[in-house]
Short mmCIF file of N, CA and C in Angstrom, two decimals:
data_model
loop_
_atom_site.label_atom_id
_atom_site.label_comp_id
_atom_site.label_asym_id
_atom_site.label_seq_id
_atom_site.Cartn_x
_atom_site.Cartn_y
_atom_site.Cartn_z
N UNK A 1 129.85 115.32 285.15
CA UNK A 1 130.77 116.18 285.88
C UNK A 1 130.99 117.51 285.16
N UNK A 2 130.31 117.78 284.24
CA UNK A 2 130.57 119.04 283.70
C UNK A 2 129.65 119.99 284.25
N UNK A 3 129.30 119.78 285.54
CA UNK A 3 128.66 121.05 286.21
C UNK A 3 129.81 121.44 287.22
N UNK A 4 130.65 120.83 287.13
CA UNK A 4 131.78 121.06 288.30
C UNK A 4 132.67 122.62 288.06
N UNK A 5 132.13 123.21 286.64
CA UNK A 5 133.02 124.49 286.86
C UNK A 5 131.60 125.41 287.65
N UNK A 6 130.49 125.21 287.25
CA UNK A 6 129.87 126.33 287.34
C UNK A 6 129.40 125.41 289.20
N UNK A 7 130.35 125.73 289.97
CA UNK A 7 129.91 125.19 291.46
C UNK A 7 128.78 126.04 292.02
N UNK A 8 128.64 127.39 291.65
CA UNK A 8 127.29 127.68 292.55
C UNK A 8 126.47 128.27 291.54
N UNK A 9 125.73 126.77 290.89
CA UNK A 9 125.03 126.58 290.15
C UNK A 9 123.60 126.66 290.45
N UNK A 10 123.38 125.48 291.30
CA UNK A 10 122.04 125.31 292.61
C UNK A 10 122.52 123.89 293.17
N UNK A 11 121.42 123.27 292.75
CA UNK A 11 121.28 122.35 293.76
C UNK A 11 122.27 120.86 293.22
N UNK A 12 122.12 120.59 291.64
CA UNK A 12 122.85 119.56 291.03
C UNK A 12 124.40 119.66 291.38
N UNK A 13 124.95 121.04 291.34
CA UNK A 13 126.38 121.31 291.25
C UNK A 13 126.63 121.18 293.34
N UNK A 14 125.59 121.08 294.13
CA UNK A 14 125.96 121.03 295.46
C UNK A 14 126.49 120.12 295.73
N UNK A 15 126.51 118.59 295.19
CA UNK A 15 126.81 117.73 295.39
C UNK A 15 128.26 117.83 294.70
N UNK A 16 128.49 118.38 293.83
CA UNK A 16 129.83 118.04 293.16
C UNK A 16 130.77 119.69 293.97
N UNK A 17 130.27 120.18 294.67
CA UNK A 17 130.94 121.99 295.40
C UNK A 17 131.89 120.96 296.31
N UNK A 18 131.82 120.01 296.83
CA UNK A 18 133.28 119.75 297.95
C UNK A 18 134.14 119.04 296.89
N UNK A 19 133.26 118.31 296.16
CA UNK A 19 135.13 117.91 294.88
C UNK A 19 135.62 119.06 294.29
N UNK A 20 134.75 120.12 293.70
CA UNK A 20 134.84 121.17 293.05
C UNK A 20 135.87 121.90 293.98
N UNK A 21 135.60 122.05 294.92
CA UNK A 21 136.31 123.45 296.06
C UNK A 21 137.81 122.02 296.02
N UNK A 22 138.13 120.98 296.11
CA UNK A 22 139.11 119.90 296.82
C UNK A 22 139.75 120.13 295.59
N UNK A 23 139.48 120.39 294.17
CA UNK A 23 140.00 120.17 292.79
C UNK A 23 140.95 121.40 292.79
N UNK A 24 140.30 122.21 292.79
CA UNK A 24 141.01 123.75 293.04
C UNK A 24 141.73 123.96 294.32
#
């Protein structure tokens, strides 16, 4: 889960961008 700050990362962090965007 430590790709969850950098959300538009590519493709690994896409999967974690709707917890990411729900966290914030």
């Amino acid at each position: 889960v430590q790709n969850q700050q950098g959300g538009s990362g590519g493709t690994i962090t896409a999967g974690y961008d709707f917890k990411a965007n729900k966290e914030i």
